Structures are given as C-alpha cells and as structure tokens.
Amino acid sequence: MSQWKQICRVEDIPVLGSRRVARPGACDVAVFRNGDDKVFALLDRCPHKGGPLSQGIVFGESVACPLHNWTIGLADGCAKQPDEGCTPKFSVKVEDGVVHLDADELNSLALNESTAAA
C-alpha cells in the first residue's frame, strides 16, 4: 500500500506548466498540469541529453524538452517517435484539489540519475 506525500494544490501548478519537487541528493521531480487540469509527474530529466523537462512547453498530454524539442509523453515518460527513450514516471493522486506523490517512489526511483544536461 502506498504512502502519499502532499505536494501542492492543483492550482499551484500553472496551466500548461509545471513545478519542481526537490529531492535531496537526487534529480528533482517535475509535476505537470495540462489544459484539462490533469496532473502528471516525471523525473525532471529528458532521456535524450538530460534537459530539464520542467522548463518545457506542455501541450495535450506531452511536454517538449527545452533543449532539443523532443516530445515526451506525460502519462508514460516515453519519447514520441522517431525519438526513443523514457524517463521515469511517478504515481500521482489528486484528492480534493490536492496533489500527492507516492512517497516510496520519491525515495527510491531514479536516485542515481544525473542532473547535468548536455
């Protein structure tokens, strides 16, 4: 059973934007909100060259990496063809307008991923 960590309110995330959740000693998590108020969470690192996805442009259920414009699916963290690769996704729960992330995932997923972008 998951333990959920309260992150913010949905309205604290800009529409078609994101906010970062810091993880000491590990790459941040980017929490995105699309135009339909759906909330997604991915490691804040593009699978291509490590660009900060939190600085990308959100459209539909995707985000464009700000470095090389790769399109990354918000639901699965995977690059859209013809590009290849995935970034880890994190479980999200929205309850009464409050966004929660799985605490176990925050403490265990992608802890060794570099934060450096090329």
GROMACS .gro file of C-alpha atoms in nm, residues 2-113:
model
  112
    2SER     CA    1   0.134   0.340  -0.098
    3GLN     CA    2   0.206   0.625   0.135
    4TRP     CA    3   0.122   0.955  -0.029
    5LYS     CA    4   0.313   1.279   0.020
    6GLN     CA    5   0.118   1.603  -0.017
    7ILE     CA    6   0.294   1.827  -0.272
    8CYS     CA    7   0.070   2.124  -0.352
    9ARG     CA    8  -0.275   2.223  -0.470
   10VAL     CA    9  -0.360   2.172  -0.838
   11GLU     CA   10  -0.397   2.549  -0.883
   12ASP     CA   11  -0.039   2.594  -0.756
   13ILE     CA   12   0.081   2.436  -1.082
   14PRO     CA   13   0.048   2.673  -1.380
   15VAL     CA   14  -0.192   2.556  -1.652
   16LEU     CA   15   0.027   2.409  -1.929
   17GLY     CA   16   0.321   2.431  -1.692
   18SER     CA   17   0.496   2.261  -1.407
   19ARG     CA   18   0.664   2.293  -1.071
   20ARG     CA   19   0.960   2.104  -0.936
   21VAL     CA   20   0.974   1.883  -0.630
   22ALA     CA   21   1.327   1.879  -0.488
   23ARG     CA   22   1.479   1.552  -0.375
   24PRO     CA   23   1.798   1.598  -0.172
   25GLY     CA   24   2.090   1.426  -0.344
   26ALA     CA   25   1.878   1.317  -0.641
   27CYS     CA   26   1.727   1.460  -0.957
   28ASP     CA   27   1.412   1.667  -0.899
   29VAL     CA   28   1.065   1.551  -0.999
   30ALA     CA   29   0.862   1.770  -1.235
   31VAL     CA   30   0.486   1.786  -1.169
   32PHE     CA   31   0.289   1.898  -1.475
   33ARG     CA   32  -0.064   2.030  -1.528
   34ASN     CA   33  -0.218   2.022  -1.872
   35GLY     CA   34  -0.506   2.223  -2.018
   36ASP     CA   35  -0.760   1.970  -1.888
   37ASP     CA   36  -0.625   2.003  -1.530
   38LYS     CA   37  -0.476   1.652  -1.545
   39VAL     CA   38  -0.164   1.620  -1.331
   40PHE     CA   39   0.142   1.409  -1.417
   41ALA     CA   40   0.486   1.360  -1.262
   42LEU     CA   41   0.814   1.269  -1.432
   43LEU     CA   42   1.178   1.278  -1.342
   44ASP     CA   43   1.290   1.629  -1.438
   45ARG     CA   44   1.531   1.492  -1.695
   46CYS     CA   45   1.484   1.427  -2.066
   47PRO     CA   46   1.601   1.078  -2.172
   48HIS     CA   47   1.794   1.232  -2.463
   49LYS     CA   48   2.050   1.472  -2.313
   50GLY     CA   49   1.911   1.534  -1.966
   51GLY     CA   50   1.727   1.860  -2.037
   52PRO     CA   51   1.504   1.995  -1.758
   53LEU     CA   52   1.153   1.889  -1.862
   54SER     CA   53   1.005   2.128  -1.603
   55GLN     CA   54   1.117   2.413  -1.833
   56GLY     CA   55   0.950   2.260  -2.139
   57ILE     CA   56   0.624   2.351  -2.309
   58VAL     CA   57   0.324   2.138  -2.210
   59PHE     CA   58   0.071   2.056  -2.483
   60GLY     CA   59  -0.203   1.794  -2.466
   61GLU     CA   60  -0.054   1.509  -2.266
   62SER     CA   61   0.306   1.579  -2.371
   63VAL     CA   62   0.594   1.811  -2.289
   64ALA     CA   63   0.858   1.940  -2.531
   65CYS     CA   64   1.210   1.924  -2.393
   66PRO     CA   65   1.358   2.277  -2.391
   67LEU     CA   66   1.698   2.162  -2.518
   68HIS     CA   67   1.626   1.969  -2.838
   69ASN     CA   68   1.245   1.974  -2.864
   70TRP     CA   69   1.195   1.603  -2.805
   71THR     CA   70   0.831   1.525  -2.726
   72ILE     CA   71   0.788   1.326  -2.405
   73GLY     CA   72   0.456   1.166  -2.307
   74LEU     CA   73   0.339   1.284  -1.966
   75ALA     CA   74   0.149   0.963  -1.894
   76ASP     CA   75   0.440   0.725  -1.958
   77GLY     CA   76   0.757   0.937  -1.974
   78CYS     CA   77   0.847   0.798  -2.316
   79ALA     CA   78   0.975   0.991  -2.617
   80LYS     CA   79   0.746   1.004  -2.919
   81GLN     CA   80   0.868   0.856  -3.246
   82PRO     CA   81   1.104   0.886  -3.418
   83ASP     CA   82   1.289   0.956  -3.091
   84GLU     CA   83   1.346   0.678  -2.838
   85GLY     CA   84   1.391   0.650  -2.463
   86CYS     CA   85   1.195   0.705  -2.145
   87THR     CA   86   1.230   0.899  -1.824
   88PRO     CA   87   1.086   0.755  -1.502
   89LYS     CA   88   0.728   0.847  -1.417
   90PHE     CA   89   0.590   0.890  -1.068
   91SER     CA   90   0.245   0.796  -0.940
   92VAL     CA   91   0.014   1.092  -0.879
   93LYS     CA   92  -0.308   1.114  -0.680
   94VAL     CA   93  -0.529   1.423  -0.676
   95GLU     CA   94  -0.776   1.436  -0.390
   96ASP     CA   95  -0.996   1.737  -0.315
   97GLY     CA   96  -0.771   1.953  -0.533
   98VAL     CA   97  -0.453   1.846  -0.353
   99VAL     CA   98  -0.170   1.677  -0.546
  100HIS     CA   99   0.007   1.383  -0.381
  101LEU     CA  100   0.307   1.178  -0.498
  102ASP     CA  101   0.391   0.826  -0.387
  103ALA     CA  102   0.642   0.869  -0.101
  104ASP     CA  103   0.808   0.532  -0.167
  105GLU     CA  104   0.871   0.626  -0.530
  106LEU     CA  105   1.011   0.967  -0.430
  107ASN     CA  106   1.256   0.790  -0.201
  108SER     CA  107   1.355   0.511  -0.440
  109LEU     CA  108   1.307   0.589  -0.812
  110ALA     CA  109   1.595   0.719  -1.024
  111LEU     CA  110   1.813   0.818  -0.731
  112ASN     CA  111   2.131   0.775  -0.935
  113GLU     CA  112   2.020   0.982  -1.233
   0.00000   0.00000   0.00000
